[in-house]
PDB file of C-alpha atoms in Angstrom:
ATOM      1  CA  ASP A   1     112.120  90.075  94.645  1.00 52.00           C
ATOM      2  CA  THR A   2     109.333  88.812  96.552  1.00 70.00           C
ATOM      3  CA  GLY A   3     108.633  91.152  98.672  1.00 92.00           C
ATOM      4  CA  VAL A   4     108.588  91.103 101.915  1.00 96.00           C
ATOM      5  CA  SER A   5     108.998  87.711 103.493  1.00 96.00           C
ATOM      6  CA  GLN A   6     107.969  87.169 107.483  1.00 97.00           C
ATOM      7  CA  ASP A   7     108.566  83.660 109.212  1.00 97.00           C
ATOM      8  CA  PRO A   8     106.867  82.191 110.486  1.00 98.00           C
ATOM      9  CA  ARG A   9     103.298  82.523 109.778  1.00 96.00           C
ATOM     10  CA  HIS A  10     101.759  80.770 112.694  1.00 97.00           C
ATOM     11  CA  LYS A  11     103.534  80.519 115.967  1.00 98.00           C
ATOM     12  CA  ILE A  12     101.617  78.934 118.753  1.00 98.00           C
ATOM     13  CA  THR A  13     103.742  79.592 122.889  1.00 98.00           C
ATOM     14  CA  LYS A  14     102.944  78.513 126.204  1.00 98.00           C
ATOM     15  CA  ARG A  15     102.803  81.534 128.278  1.00 98.00           C
ATOM     16  CA  GLY A  16     106.745  82.433 129.523  1.00 98.00           C
ATOM     17  CA  GLN A  17     108.197  80.556 126.846  1.00 98.00           C
ATOM     18  CA  ASN A  18     110.207  83.482 124.433  1.00 98.00           C
ATOM     19  CA  VAL A  19     109.531  83.175 120.577  1.00 98.00           C
ATOM     20  CA  THR A  20     111.548  85.467 117.810  1.00 98.00           C
ATOM     21  CA  PHE A  21     109.833  86.240 114.554  1.00 98.00           C
ATOM     22  CA  ARG A  22     112.228  86.728 110.898  1.00 98.00           C
ATOM     23  CA  CYS A  23     111.328  89.910 108.444  1.00 98.00           C
ATOM     24  CA  ASP A  24     113.063  90.087 105.155  1.00 97.00           C
ATOM     25  CA  PRO A  25     112.503  92.870 103.790  1.00 96.00           C
ATOM     26  CA  ILE A  26     112.952  94.130  99.995  1.00 94.00           C
ATOM     27  CA  SER A  27     116.144  93.897  99.536  1.00 91.00           C
ATOM     28  CA  GLU A  28     116.690  97.958  97.647  1.00 88.00           C
ATOM     29  CA  HIS A  29     114.124  99.038 100.673  1.00 91.00           C
ATOM     30  CA  ASN A  30     116.897 100.641 103.902  1.00 91.00           C
ATOM     31  CA  ARG A  31     113.151 101.382 106.178  1.00 92.00           C
ATOM     32  CA  LEU A  32     112.289  98.236 108.558  1.00 95.00           C
ATOM     33  CA  TYR A  33     108.756  98.236 110.430  1.00 95.00           C
ATOM     34  CA  TRP A  34     108.093  96.312 112.612  1.00 97.00           C
ATOM     35  CA  TYR A  35     103.684  96.104 113.599  1.00 97.00           C
ATOM     36  CA  ARG A  36     101.318  94.271 115.515  1.00 96.00           C
ATOM     37  CA  GLN A  37      97.632  93.798 115.055  1.00 95.00           C
ATOM     38  CA  THR A  38      94.614  92.316 116.775  1.00 91.00           C
ATOM     39  CA  LEU A  39      91.643  91.219 115.768  1.00 85.00           C
ATOM     40  CA  GLY A  40      88.722  94.031 114.188  1.00 83.00           C
ATOM     41  CA  GLN A  41      92.432  96.296 114.820  1.00 89.00           C
ATOM     42  CA  GLY A  42      93.867  98.530 112.376  1.00 92.00           C
ATOM     43  CA  PRO A  43      97.723  97.597 112.249  1.00 95.00           C
ATOM     44  CA  GLU A  44     100.233  99.822 115.753  1.00 94.00           C
ATOM     45  CA  PHE A  45     103.339 101.267 115.072  1.00 93.00           C
ATOM     46  CA  LEU A  46     106.238  99.432 116.714  1.00 94.00           C
ATOM     47  CA  THR A  47     108.782 100.118 116.282  1.00 94.00           C
ATOM     48  CA  TYR A  48     111.838 101.187 113.064  1.00 91.00           C
ATOM     49  CA  PHE A  49     114.811 100.668 111.264  1.00 94.00           C
ATOM     50  CA  GLN A  50     116.656 102.955 108.570  1.00 91.00           C
ATOM     51  CA  ASN A  51     119.657 100.685 107.948  1.00 92.00           C
ATOM     52  CA  GLU A  52     120.749  99.461 111.148  1.00 92.00           C
ATOM     53  CA  ALA A  53     119.320 101.736 113.273  1.00 91.00           C
ATOM     54  CA  GLN A  54     116.315 101.128 115.182  1.00 91.00           C
ATOM     55  CA  LEU A  55     115.674 104.876 114.989  1.00 88.00           C
ATOM     56  CA  GLU A  56     111.938 105.051 117.587  1.00 85.00           C
ATOM     57  CA  LYS A  57     110.151 102.436 119.134  1.00 87.00           C
ATOM     58  CA  SER A  58     106.842 102.716 120.237  1.00 88.00           C
ATOM     59  CA  ARG A  59     105.419 102.690 123.806  1.00 86.00           C
ATOM     60  CA  LEU A  60     103.151  99.471 123.232  1.00 83.00           C
ATOM     61  CA  LEU A  61     107.494  97.792 123.002  1.00 86.00           C
ATOM     62  CA  SER A  62     107.575  96.963 126.374  1.00 89.00           C
ATOM     63  CA  ASP A  63     111.118  95.594 128.023  1.00 92.00           C
ATOM     64  CA  ARG A  64     109.967  92.114 126.528  1.00 96.00           C
ATOM     65  CA  PHE A  65     110.024  93.572 123.458  1.00 96.00           C
ATOM     66  CA  SER A  66     113.151  93.547 121.012  1.00 96.00           C
ATOM     67  CA  ALA A  67     113.998  94.286 116.982  1.00 96.00           C
ATOM     68  CA  GLU A  68     117.496  94.064 115.528  1.00 96.00           C
ATOM     69  CA  ARG A  69     118.605  94.761 112.465  1.00 96.00           C
ATOM     70  CA  PRO A  70     122.877  93.899 112.601  1.00 90.00           C
ATOM     71  CA  LYS A  71     123.568  94.250 108.698  1.00 88.00           C
ATOM     72  CA  GLY A  72     120.844  96.703 107.737  1.00 86.00           C
ATOM     73  CA  SER A  73     118.903  94.138 106.008  1.00 92.00           C
ATOM     74  CA  PHE A  74     116.267  91.970 107.697  1.00 96.00           C
ATOM     75  CA  SER A  75     115.134  91.793 110.611  1.00 98.00           C
ATOM     76  CA  THR A  76     113.199  89.881 114.443  1.00 98.00           C
ATOM     77  CA  LEU A  77     111.574  91.177 117.225  1.00 98.00           C
ATOM     78  CA  GLU A  78     111.597  88.847 120.320  1.00 98.00           C
ATOM     79  CA  ILE A  79     109.068  88.535 122.893  1.00 97.00           C
ATOM     80  CA  GLN A  80     110.136  87.024 126.123  1.00 97.00           C
ATOM     81  CA  ARG A  81     108.375  85.617 128.699  1.00 97.00           C
ATOM     82  CA  THR A  82     105.314  85.773 126.292  1.00 98.00           C
ATOM     83  CA  GLU A  83     101.577  86.305 127.841  1.00 97.00           C
ATOM     84  CA  GLN A  84      98.255  86.198 126.859  1.00 96.00           C
ATOM     85  CA  GLY A  85      97.833  89.775 125.510  1.00 95.00           C
ATOM     86  CA  ASP A  86     101.089  89.479 122.995  1.00 97.00           C
ATOM     87  CA  SER A  87      99.085  87.236 121.344  1.00 97.00           C
ATOM     88  CA  ALA A  88      98.804  89.055 117.761  1.00 97.00           C
ATOM     89  CA  MET A  89      99.231  89.366 114.358  1.00 97.00           C
ATOM     90  CA  TYR A  90     102.973  90.757 113.758  1.00 98.00           C
ATOM     91  CA  LEU A  91     103.130  92.274 110.846  1.00 98.00           C
ATOM     92  CA  CYS A  92     106.593  93.611 109.068  1.00 98.00           C
ATOM     93  CA  ALA A  93     106.956  96.163 106.116  1.00 96.00           C
ATOM     94  CA  SER A  94     109.151  98.299 104.115  1.00 94.00           C
ATOM     95  CA  SER A  95     109.898 101.434 102.112  1.00 89.00           C
ATOM     96  CA  SER A  96     112.836 103.683 100.933  1.00 84.00           C
ATOM     97  CA  ASP A  97     112.555 107.224  99.215  1.00 77.00           C
ATOM     98  CA  ASN A  98     111.404 106.080  95.572  1.00 70.00           C
ATOM     99  CA  HIS A  99     108.916 103.193  97.099  1.00 69.00           C
ATOM    100  CA  GLY A 100     106.200 103.488  99.799  1.00 75.00           C
ATOM    101  CA  TYR A 101     105.512 100.934 102.862  1.00 84.00           C
ATOM    102  CA  THR A 102     104.920  97.316 101.375  1.00 91.00           C
ATOM    103  CA  PHE A 103     103.526  94.738 103.566  1.00 95.00           C
ATOM    104  CA  GLY A 104     104.268  91.503 104.871  1.00 96.00           C
ATOM    105  CA  SER A 105     102.370  88.587 104.730  1.00 95.00           C
ATOM    106  CA  GLY A 106     102.250  88.688 109.249  1.00 97.00           C
ATOM    107  CA  THR A 107     103.448  86.065 111.623  1.00 97.00           C
ATOM    108  CA  ARG A 108     100.019  85.015 113.696  1.00 97.00           C
ATOM    109  CA  LEU A 109     101.013  85.155 117.156  1.00 98.00           C
ATOM    110  CA  THR A 110      99.032  81.980 119.637  1.00 98.00           C
ATOM    111  CA  VAL A 111     100.068  82.539 123.679  1.00 98.00           C
ATOM    112  CA  VAL A 112      98.123  79.610 125.424  1.00 97.00           C
TER     113      VAL A 112
ATOM    114  CA  GLY B   1      95.030 110.508 120.956  1.00 37.00           C
ATOM    115  CA  GLU B   2      94.986 111.896 117.504  1.00 40.00           C
ATOM    116  CA  SER B   3      93.577 108.997 115.301  1.00 50.00           C
ATOM    117  CA  VAL B   4      92.458 107.912 112.049  1.00 58.00           C
ATOM    118  CA  GLY B   5      88.736 106.713 112.697  1.00 54.00           C
ATOM    119  CA  LEU B   6      86.062 105.591 110.311  1.00 44.00           C
ATOM    120  CA  HIS B   7      82.346 106.068 109.770  1.00 48.00           C
ATOM    121  CA  LEU B   8      81.435 102.221 109.020  1.00 50.00           C
ATOM    122  CA  PRO B   9      82.726  99.211 110.624  1.00 84.00           C
ATOM    123  CA  THR B  10      80.678  97.521 107.004  1.00 91.00           C
ATOM    124  CA  LEU B  11      79.532  98.082 104.159  1.00 93.00           C
ATOM    125  CA  SER B  12      77.591  95.826 101.881  1.00 95.00           C
ATOM    126  CA  VAL B  13      77.447  96.217  98.042  1.00 96.00           C
ATOM    127  CA  GLN B  14      76.743  94.541  94.879  1.00 97.00           C
ATOM    128  CA  GLU B  15      78.917  92.966  92.486  1.00 97.00           C
ATOM    129  CA  GLY B  16      78.682  96.172  89.573  1.00 97.00           C
ATOM    130  CA  ASP B  17      78.248  99.127  92.261  1.00 97.00           C
ATOM    131  CA  ASN B  18      80.217 101.432  93.104  1.00 97.00           C
ATOM    132  CA  SER B  19      81.820 101.475  96.851  1.00 97.00           C
ATOM    133  CA  ILE B  20      82.669 104.057  98.686  1.00 96.00           C
ATOM    134  CA  ILE B  21      84.163 104.524 101.769  1.00 95.00           C
ATOM    135  CA  ASN B  22      84.687 106.741 104.509  1.00 93.00           C
ATOM    136  CA  CYS B  23      87.433 108.078 106.970  1.00 93.00           C
ATOM    137  CA  ALA B  24      87.908 110.409 109.668  1.00 91.00           C
ATOM    138  CA  TYR B  25      91.081 112.103 110.252  1.00 88.00           C
ATOM    139  CA  SER B  26      91.844 114.463 113.319  1.00 82.00           C
ATOM    140  CA  ASN B  27      95.290 114.827 113.419  1.00 85.00           C
ATOM    141  CA  SER B  28      95.332 118.639 111.300  1.00 85.00           C
ATOM    142  CA  ALA B  29      98.797 117.642 110.745  1.00 84.00           C
ATOM    143  CA  SER B  30      98.628 115.139 108.578  1.00 87.00           C
ATOM    144  CA  ASP B  31      99.150 115.432 104.735  1.00 87.00           C
ATOM    145  CA  TYR B  32      99.387 112.513 103.360  1.00 89.00           C
ATOM    146  CA  PHE B  33      96.897 109.150 103.556  1.00 92.00           C
ATOM    147  CA  ILE B  34      98.171 105.982 102.607  1.00 93.00           C
ATOM    148  CA  TRP B  35      94.175 103.645 101.379  1.00 95.00           C
ATOM    149  CA  TYR B  36      95.226  99.862 102.636  1.00 96.00           C
ATOM    150  CA  LYS B  37      93.046  96.493 101.919  1.00 97.00           C
ATOM    151  CA  GLN B  38      93.293  93.658 103.930  1.00 96.00           C
ATOM    152  CA  GLU B  39      92.091  90.348 103.007  1.00 94.00           C
ATOM    153  CA  SER B  40      91.733  87.237 105.067  1.00 90.00           C
ATOM    154  CA  GLY B  41      95.403  86.098 106.853  1.00 87.00           C
ATOM    155  CA  LYS B  42      97.375  88.511 104.285  1.00 91.00           C
ATOM    156  CA  GLY B  43      98.917  91.861 105.143  1.00 93.00           C
ATOM    157  CA  PRO B  44      97.719  95.701 104.207  1.00 95.00           C
ATOM    158  CA  GLN B  45      97.910  95.639 100.455  1.00 94.00           C
ATOM    159  CA  PHE B  46      98.676  99.318  98.333  1.00 93.00           C
ATOM    160  CA  ILE B  47      95.920 100.205  97.104  1.00 95.00           C
ATOM    161  CA  ILE B  48      96.528 104.399  96.456  1.00 95.00           C
ATOM    162  CA  ASP B  49      97.700 107.485  98.671  1.00 93.00           C
ATOM    163  CA  ILE B  50      97.622 110.848  97.997  1.00 94.00           C
ATOM    164  CA  ARG B  51      98.668 114.062  99.761  1.00 92.00           C
ATOM    165  CA  SER B  52      97.542 116.986 101.460  1.00 92.00           C
ATOM    166  CA  ASN B  53      98.125 119.302  98.291  1.00 93.00           C
ATOM    167  CA  MET B  54      95.591 117.141  96.194  1.00 95.00           C
ATOM    168  CA  ASP B  55      91.842 116.033  97.197  1.00 96.00           C
ATOM    169  CA  LYS B  56      91.555 113.958  94.555  1.00 97.00           C
ATOM    170  CA  ARG B  57      93.565 110.527  92.656  1.00 97.00           C
ATOM    171  CA  GLN B  58      92.792 107.686  90.692  1.00 97.00           C
ATOM    172  CA  GLY B  59      94.149 104.164  89.763  1.00 95.00           C
ATOM    173  CA  GLN B  60      93.411 101.569  88.340  1.00 93.00           C
ATOM    174  CA  ARG B  61      88.949 101.343  89.082  1.00 96.00           C
ATOM    175  CA  VAL B  62      89.665 103.583  92.665  1.00 98.00           C
ATOM    176  CA  THR B  63      89.753 106.585  93.240  1.00 98.00           C
ATOM    177  CA  VAL B  64      90.590 109.128  96.883  1.00 98.00           C
ATOM    178  CA  LEU B  65      89.026 112.131  97.484  1.00 98.00           C
ATOM    179  CA  LEU B  66      90.908 114.166 100.711  1.00 97.00           C
ATOM    180  CA  ASN B  67      88.703 116.907 101.759  1.00 95.00           C
ATOM    181  CA  LYS B  68      91.027 118.982 104.434  1.00 92.00           C
ATOM    182  CA  THR B  69      88.793 121.766 105.482  1.00 92.00           C
ATOM    183  CA  VAL B  70      86.516 118.600 107.513  1.00 93.00           C
ATOM    184  CA  LYS B  71      88.861 115.991 107.566  1.00 92.00           C
ATOM    185  CA  HIS B  72      87.645 113.678 105.698  1.00 93.00           C
ATOM    186  CA  LEU B  73      89.155 110.735 102.844  1.00 94.00           C
ATOM    187  CA  SER B  74      87.840 108.493 100.763  1.00 96.00           C
ATOM    188  CA  LEU B  75      87.523 105.340  98.595  1.00 97.00           C
ATOM    189  CA  GLN B  76      85.570 104.673  95.590  1.00 98.00           C
ATOM    190  CA  ILE B  77      85.577 101.484  93.680  1.00 98.00           C
ATOM    191  CA  ALA B  78      84.009 101.331  91.099  1.00 97.00           C
ATOM    192  CA  ALA B  79      82.030  98.643  89.553  1.00 97.00           C
ATOM    193  CA  THR B  80      82.673  96.500  92.787  1.00 97.00           C
ATOM    194  CA  GLN B  81      83.379  92.836  92.137  1.00 96.00           C
ATOM    195  CA  PRO B  82      83.638  89.322  94.709  1.00 96.00           C
ATOM    196  CA  GLY B  83      87.565  89.881  94.600  1.00 96.00           C
ATOM    197  CA  ASP B  84      87.205  92.920  96.458  1.00 97.00           C
ATOM    198  CA  SER B  85      85.881  91.795  99.730  1.00 97.00           C
ATOM    199  CA  ALA B  86      88.174  92.335 101.933  1.00 96.00           C
ATOM    200  CA  VAL B  87      88.964  95.178 104.890  1.00 96.00           C
ATOM    201  CA  TYR B  88      90.237  99.244 103.770  1.00 96.00           C
ATOM    202  CA  PHE B  89      92.019 100.751 106.247  1.00 95.00           C
ATOM    203  CA  CYS B  90      92.199 104.653 105.706  1.00 94.00           C
ATOM    204  CA  ALA B  91      96.762 105.240 107.302  1.00 93.00           C
ATOM    205  CA  GLU B  92      97.863 108.783 107.720  1.00 91.00           C
ATOM    206  CA  ASN B  93     101.011 109.777 108.122  1.00 85.00           C
ATOM    207  CA  ASP B  94     102.656 113.468 109.679  1.00 76.00           C
ATOM    208  CA  LEU B  95     105.933 113.496 106.579  1.00 68.00           C
ATOM    209  CA  ASN B  96     106.961 117.578 108.266  1.00 64.00           C
ATOM    210  CA  ARG B  97     107.418 115.807 111.338  1.00 63.00           C
ATOM    211  CA  SER B  98     108.632 112.401 110.397  1.00 54.00           C
ATOM    212  CA  GLY B  99     112.120 114.853 108.890  1.00 52.00           C
ATOM    213  CA  GLY B 100     110.150 114.156 105.735  1.00 43.00           C
ATOM    214  CA  SER B 101     110.629 110.388 105.218  1.00 45.00           C
ATOM    215  CA  ASN B 102     106.945 108.622 105.304  1.00 51.00           C
ATOM    216  CA  TYR B 103     107.256 106.566 108.476  1.00 74.00           C
ATOM    217  CA  LYS B 104     104.502 105.641 110.893  1.00 82.00           C
ATOM    218  CA  LEU B 105     101.395 105.439 110.066  1.00 89.00           C
ATOM    219  CA  THR B 106      98.462 105.478 112.129  1.00 90.00           C
ATOM    220  CA  PHE B 107      95.955 103.209 110.932  1.00 91.00           C
ATOM    221  CA  GLY B 108      91.954 103.649 111.609  1.00 83.00           C
ATOM    222  CA  LYS B 109      89.639 100.588 112.954  1.00 79.00           C
ATOM    223  CA  GLY B 110      89.162  99.053 109.219  1.00 91.00           C
ATOM    224  CA  THR B 111      85.427  98.556 107.867  1.00 94.00           C
ATOM    225  CA  LEU B 112      84.993  95.260 106.060  1.00 94.00           C
ATOM    226  CA  LEU B 113      83.376  95.070 102.514  1.00 96.00           C
ATOM    227  CA  THR B 114      81.013  92.447 101.654  1.00 96.00           C
ATOM    228  CA  VAL B 115      80.304  92.147  97.786  1.00 96.00           C
ATOM    229  CA  ASN B 116      77.705  89.995  97.044  1.00 94.00           C
ATOM    230  CA  PRO B 117      77.247  88.252  93.594  1.00 89.00           C
TER     231      PRO B 117
END
């Protein structure tokens, strides 16, 4: 197993465009999380899936954000009508009952 | 709101010295704590964790101490090496709130550790 994979590693987009990020968790992990991290800050929780069910969403996740995990494996995070304030590192993590959080390397989004 | 914070934003040590990174938390219900190391351009890497029924836990070159009385957590790194240079975060979770599963970690701001050769 290669750990949690995120794609792309970097994304530069113009304000107003839509972007989609993908996360492939560790295969035996049933829980998947999205976090956002801005420069100099710790990661902030966005949302959490157990299998395919999205069980919690942070107030940080505005209506422009949507996350899916259709088959309980990989997940996508879409941001519509991007704003400059969306520029951040988007981190994915996965876990199971027997394994704690493992983070991916993140997708760095720059909105210009 | 409740948060996890750090006493020192930066720490500079000489190679071979021991490092101590501190963390204060305010949520008295927190019962699970994790230390992460984050290198530039990478995601947080798990170092060590501790549950609130313990006050000390040791790993390879690392020790975590938990003082629930003053809500303080520390990470001790023995014989610090240049490869230890990174930002260190503590994170907390209330396992009871989470229904027994560990999710929704709350992170502090981080401490930048610089190891001088």
